Backbone as ProteinMPNN parsed JSONL, in Angstrom:
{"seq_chain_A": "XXXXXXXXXXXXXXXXXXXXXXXXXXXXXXXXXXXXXXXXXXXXXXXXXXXXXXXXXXXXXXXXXXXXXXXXXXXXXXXXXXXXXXXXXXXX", "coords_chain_A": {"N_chain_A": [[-25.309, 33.203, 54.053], [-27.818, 32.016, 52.201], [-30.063, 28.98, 51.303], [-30.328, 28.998, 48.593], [-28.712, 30.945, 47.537], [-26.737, 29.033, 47.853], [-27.769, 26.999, 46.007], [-27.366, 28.512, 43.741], [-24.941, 29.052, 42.916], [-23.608, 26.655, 42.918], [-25.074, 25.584, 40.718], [-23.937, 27.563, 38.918], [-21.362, 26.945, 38.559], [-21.006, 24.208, 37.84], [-22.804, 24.902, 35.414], [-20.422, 26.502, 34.357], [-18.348, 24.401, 34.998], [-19.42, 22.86, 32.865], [-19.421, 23.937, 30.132], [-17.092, 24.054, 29.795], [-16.094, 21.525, 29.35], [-17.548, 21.368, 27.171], [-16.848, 23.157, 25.296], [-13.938, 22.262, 24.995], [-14.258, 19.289, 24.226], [-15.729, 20.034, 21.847], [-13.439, 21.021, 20.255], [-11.734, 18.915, 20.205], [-13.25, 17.049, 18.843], [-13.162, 18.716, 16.241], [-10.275, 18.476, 15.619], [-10.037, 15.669, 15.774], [-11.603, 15.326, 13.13], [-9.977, 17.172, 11.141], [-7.36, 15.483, 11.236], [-8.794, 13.09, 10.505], [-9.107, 13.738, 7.736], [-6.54, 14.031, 6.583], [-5.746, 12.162, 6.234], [-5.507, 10.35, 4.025], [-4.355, 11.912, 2.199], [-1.481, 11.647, 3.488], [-1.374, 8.875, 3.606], [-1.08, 8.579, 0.466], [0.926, 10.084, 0.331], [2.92, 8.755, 1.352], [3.099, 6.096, 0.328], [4.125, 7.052, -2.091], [6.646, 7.553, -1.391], [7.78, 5.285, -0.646], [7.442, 4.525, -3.121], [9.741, 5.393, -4.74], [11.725, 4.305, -2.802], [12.73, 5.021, -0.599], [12.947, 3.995, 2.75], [11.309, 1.359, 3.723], [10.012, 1.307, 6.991], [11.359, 3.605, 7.59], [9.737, 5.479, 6.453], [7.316, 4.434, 7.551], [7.517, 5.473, 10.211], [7.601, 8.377, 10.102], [5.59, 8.884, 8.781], [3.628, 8.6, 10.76], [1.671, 6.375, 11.814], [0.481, 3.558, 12.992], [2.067, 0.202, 12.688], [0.297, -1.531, 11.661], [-1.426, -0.21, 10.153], [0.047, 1.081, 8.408], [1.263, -1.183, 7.021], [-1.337, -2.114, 5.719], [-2.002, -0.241, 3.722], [0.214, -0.337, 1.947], [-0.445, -2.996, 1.05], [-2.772, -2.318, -0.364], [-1.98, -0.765, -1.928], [-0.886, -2.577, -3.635], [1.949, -3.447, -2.727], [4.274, -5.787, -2.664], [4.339, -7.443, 0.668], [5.54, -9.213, 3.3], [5.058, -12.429, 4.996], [3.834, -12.062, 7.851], [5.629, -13.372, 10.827], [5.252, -16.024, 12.973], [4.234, -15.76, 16.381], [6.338, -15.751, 18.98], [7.369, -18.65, 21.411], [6.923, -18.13, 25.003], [9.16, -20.256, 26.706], [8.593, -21.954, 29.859]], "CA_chain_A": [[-25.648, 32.705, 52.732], [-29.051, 31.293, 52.425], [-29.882, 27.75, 50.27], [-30.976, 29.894, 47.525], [-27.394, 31.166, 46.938], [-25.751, 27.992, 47.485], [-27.833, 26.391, 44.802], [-27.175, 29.644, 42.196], [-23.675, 28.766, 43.181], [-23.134, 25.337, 42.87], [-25.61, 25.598, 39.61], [-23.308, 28.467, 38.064], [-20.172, 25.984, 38.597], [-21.789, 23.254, 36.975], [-22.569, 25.8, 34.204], [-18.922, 26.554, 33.953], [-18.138, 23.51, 34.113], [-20.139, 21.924, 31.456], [-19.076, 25.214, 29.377], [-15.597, 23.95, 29.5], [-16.014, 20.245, 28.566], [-18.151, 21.277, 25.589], [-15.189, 23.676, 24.626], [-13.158, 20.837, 24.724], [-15.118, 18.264, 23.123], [-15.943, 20.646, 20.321], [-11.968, 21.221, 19.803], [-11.324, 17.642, 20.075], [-14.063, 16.605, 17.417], [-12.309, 19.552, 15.056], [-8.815, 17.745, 15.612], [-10.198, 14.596, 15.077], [-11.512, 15.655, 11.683], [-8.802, 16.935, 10.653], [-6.86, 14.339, 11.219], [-8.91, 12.027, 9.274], [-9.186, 14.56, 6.22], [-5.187, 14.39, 6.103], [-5.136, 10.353, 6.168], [-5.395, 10.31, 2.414], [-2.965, 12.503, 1.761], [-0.25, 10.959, 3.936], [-0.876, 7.966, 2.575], [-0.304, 8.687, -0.82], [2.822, 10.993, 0.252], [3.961, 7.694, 2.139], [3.344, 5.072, -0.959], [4.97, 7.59, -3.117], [7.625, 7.72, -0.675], [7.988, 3.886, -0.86], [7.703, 3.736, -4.738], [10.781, 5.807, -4.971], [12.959, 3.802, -2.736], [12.626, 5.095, 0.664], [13.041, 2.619, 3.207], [9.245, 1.401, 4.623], [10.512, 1.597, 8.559], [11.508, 5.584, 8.325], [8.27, 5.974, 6.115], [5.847, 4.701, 8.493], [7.744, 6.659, 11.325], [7.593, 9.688, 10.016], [4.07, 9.149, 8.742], [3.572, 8.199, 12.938], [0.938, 5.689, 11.921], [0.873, 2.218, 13.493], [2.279, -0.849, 11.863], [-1.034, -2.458, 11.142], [-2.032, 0.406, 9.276], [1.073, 1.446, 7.068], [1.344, -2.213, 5.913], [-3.013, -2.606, 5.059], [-1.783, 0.765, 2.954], [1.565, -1.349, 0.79], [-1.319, -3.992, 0.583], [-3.733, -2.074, -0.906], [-1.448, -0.227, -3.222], [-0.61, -3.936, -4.431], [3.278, -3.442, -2.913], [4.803, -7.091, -1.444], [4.63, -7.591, 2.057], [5.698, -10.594, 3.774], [3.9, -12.897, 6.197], [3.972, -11.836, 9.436], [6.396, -14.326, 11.312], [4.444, -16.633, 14.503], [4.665, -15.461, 17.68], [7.32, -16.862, 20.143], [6.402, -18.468, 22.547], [7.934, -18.142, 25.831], [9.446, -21.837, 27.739], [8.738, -21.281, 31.212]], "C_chain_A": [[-26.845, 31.772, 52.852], [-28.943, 30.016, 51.08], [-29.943, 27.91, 48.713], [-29.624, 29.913, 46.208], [-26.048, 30.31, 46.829], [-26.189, 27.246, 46.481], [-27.448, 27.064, 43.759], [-25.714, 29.711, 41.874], [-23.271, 27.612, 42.204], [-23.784, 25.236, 41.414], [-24.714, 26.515, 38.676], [-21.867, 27.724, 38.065], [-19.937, 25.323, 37.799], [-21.696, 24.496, 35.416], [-21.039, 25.568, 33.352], [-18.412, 25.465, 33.211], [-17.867, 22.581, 32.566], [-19.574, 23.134, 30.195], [-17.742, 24.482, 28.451], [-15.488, 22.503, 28.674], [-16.577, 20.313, 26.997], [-17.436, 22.13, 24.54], [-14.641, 22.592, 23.919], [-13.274, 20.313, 23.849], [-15.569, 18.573, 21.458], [-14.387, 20.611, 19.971], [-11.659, 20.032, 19.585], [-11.959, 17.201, 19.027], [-13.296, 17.532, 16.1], [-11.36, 18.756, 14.508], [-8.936, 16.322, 14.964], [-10.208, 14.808, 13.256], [-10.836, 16.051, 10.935], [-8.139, 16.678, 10.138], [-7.475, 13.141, 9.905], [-9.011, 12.54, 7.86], [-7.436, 14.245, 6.173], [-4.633, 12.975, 5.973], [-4.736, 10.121, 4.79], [-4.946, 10.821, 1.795], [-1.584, 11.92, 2.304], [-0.346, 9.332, 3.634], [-0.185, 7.751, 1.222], [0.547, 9.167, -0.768], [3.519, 9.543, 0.564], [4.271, 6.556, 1.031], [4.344, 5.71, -2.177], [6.562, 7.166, -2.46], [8.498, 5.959, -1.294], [8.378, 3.634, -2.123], [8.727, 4.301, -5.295], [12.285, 5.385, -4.433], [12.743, 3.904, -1.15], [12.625, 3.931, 1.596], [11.643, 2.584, 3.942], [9.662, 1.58, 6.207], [10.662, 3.139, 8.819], [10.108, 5.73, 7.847], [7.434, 6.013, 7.215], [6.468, 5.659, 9.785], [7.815, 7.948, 11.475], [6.217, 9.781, 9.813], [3.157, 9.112, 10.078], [2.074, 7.587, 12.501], [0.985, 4.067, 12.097], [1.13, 1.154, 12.379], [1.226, -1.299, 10.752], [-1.764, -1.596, 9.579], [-1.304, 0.57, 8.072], [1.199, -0.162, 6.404], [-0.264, -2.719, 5.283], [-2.199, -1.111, 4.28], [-0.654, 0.129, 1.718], [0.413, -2.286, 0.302], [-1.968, -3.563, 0.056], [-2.907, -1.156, -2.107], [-0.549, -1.657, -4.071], [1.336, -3.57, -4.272], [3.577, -4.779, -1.813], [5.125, -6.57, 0.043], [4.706, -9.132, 2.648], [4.865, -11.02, 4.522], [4.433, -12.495, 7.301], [4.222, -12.742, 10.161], [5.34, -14.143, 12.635], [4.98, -15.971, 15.563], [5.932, -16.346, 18.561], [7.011, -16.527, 21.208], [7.59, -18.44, 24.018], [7.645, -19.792, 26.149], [9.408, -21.055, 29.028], [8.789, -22.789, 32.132]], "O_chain_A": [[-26.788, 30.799, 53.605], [-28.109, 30.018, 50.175], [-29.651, 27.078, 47.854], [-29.441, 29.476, 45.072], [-24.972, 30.486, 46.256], [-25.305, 26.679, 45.838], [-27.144, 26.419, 42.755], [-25.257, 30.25, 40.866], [-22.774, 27.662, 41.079], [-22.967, 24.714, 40.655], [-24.768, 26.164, 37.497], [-21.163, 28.26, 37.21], [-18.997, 25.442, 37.014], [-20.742, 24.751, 34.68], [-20.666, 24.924, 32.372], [-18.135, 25.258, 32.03], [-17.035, 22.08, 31.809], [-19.372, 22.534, 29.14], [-17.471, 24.372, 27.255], [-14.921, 22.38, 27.589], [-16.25, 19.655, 26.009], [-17.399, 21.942, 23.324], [-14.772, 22.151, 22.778], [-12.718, 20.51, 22.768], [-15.694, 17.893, 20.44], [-14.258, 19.821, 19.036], [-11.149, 19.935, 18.469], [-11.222, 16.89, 18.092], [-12.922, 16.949, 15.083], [-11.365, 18.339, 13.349], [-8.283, 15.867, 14.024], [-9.331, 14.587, 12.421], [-10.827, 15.478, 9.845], [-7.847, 17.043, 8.999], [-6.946, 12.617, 8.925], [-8.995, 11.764, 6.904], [-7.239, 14.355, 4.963], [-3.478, 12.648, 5.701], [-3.613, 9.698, 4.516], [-4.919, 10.462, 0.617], [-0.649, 11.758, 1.52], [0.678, 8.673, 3.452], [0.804, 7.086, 0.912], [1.339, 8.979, -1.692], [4.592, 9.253, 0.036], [5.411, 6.138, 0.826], [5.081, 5.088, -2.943], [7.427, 6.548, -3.082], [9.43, 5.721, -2.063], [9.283, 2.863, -2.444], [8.926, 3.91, -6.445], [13.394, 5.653, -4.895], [12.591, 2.868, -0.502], [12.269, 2.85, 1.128], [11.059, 3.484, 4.545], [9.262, 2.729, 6.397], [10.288, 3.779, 9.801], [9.255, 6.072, 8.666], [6.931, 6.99, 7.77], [5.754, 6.553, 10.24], [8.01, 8.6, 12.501], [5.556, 10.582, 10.474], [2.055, 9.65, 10.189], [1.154, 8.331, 12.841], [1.577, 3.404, 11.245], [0.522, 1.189, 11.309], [1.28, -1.387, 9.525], [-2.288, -2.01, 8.545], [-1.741, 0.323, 6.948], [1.223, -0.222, 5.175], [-0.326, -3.626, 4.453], [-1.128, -1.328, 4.846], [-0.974, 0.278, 0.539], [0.301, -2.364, -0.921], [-2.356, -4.495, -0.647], [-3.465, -0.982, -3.19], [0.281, -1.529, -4.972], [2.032, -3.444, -5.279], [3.273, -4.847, -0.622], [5.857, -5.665, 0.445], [3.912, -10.028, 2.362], [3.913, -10.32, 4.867], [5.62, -12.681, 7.567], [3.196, -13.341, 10.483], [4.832, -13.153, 13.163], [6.166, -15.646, 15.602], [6.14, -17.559, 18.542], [6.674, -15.528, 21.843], [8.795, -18.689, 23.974], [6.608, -20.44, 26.004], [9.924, -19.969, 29.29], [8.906, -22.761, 33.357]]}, "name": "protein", "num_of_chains": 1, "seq": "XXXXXXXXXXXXXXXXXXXXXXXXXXXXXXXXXXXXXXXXXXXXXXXXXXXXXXXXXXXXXXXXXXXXXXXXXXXXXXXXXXXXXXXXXXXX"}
């Protein structure tokens, strides 16, 4: 095997490679989008959810979006939320 065919090699790898990540990366950017196209619908399914009774704890767990977010969502649909109790601290 001359250097020739180890670079047309190692260059057609690479190729591959890079082939595969930009697969990827394209699928992943899709997913993302998505995702954020369907935020604004599961919100409003989830506030509805709420304004009918539902308890807010299964809501946001079924909606599988973090704390922070499902309660800036009650806040912005003007539904009471409490203060968020201080940290404790540890005695050591």
């Amino acid at each position: 095997m001359t250097d020739d065919d180890d670079n047309t090699l190692r260059e057609e790898r690479q190729a591959a490679a890079l082939r595969e990540v930009a697969d990827l990366g394209a699928r992943r950017a899709d997913l993302l989008k998505q995702a954020e196209e369907l935020l604004g619908p599961l919100e409003a399914a989830a506030m509805a959810a709420v304004r009918v009774g539902a308890p807010r704890r299964r809501t946001q767990d079924l909606s599988r979006v973090s704390t922070g977010v499902f309660y800036g969502w009650l806040e912005a649909a003007g539904m009471g939320v409490r203060a968020k109790r201080p940290a404790k601290r540890k005695v050591t």
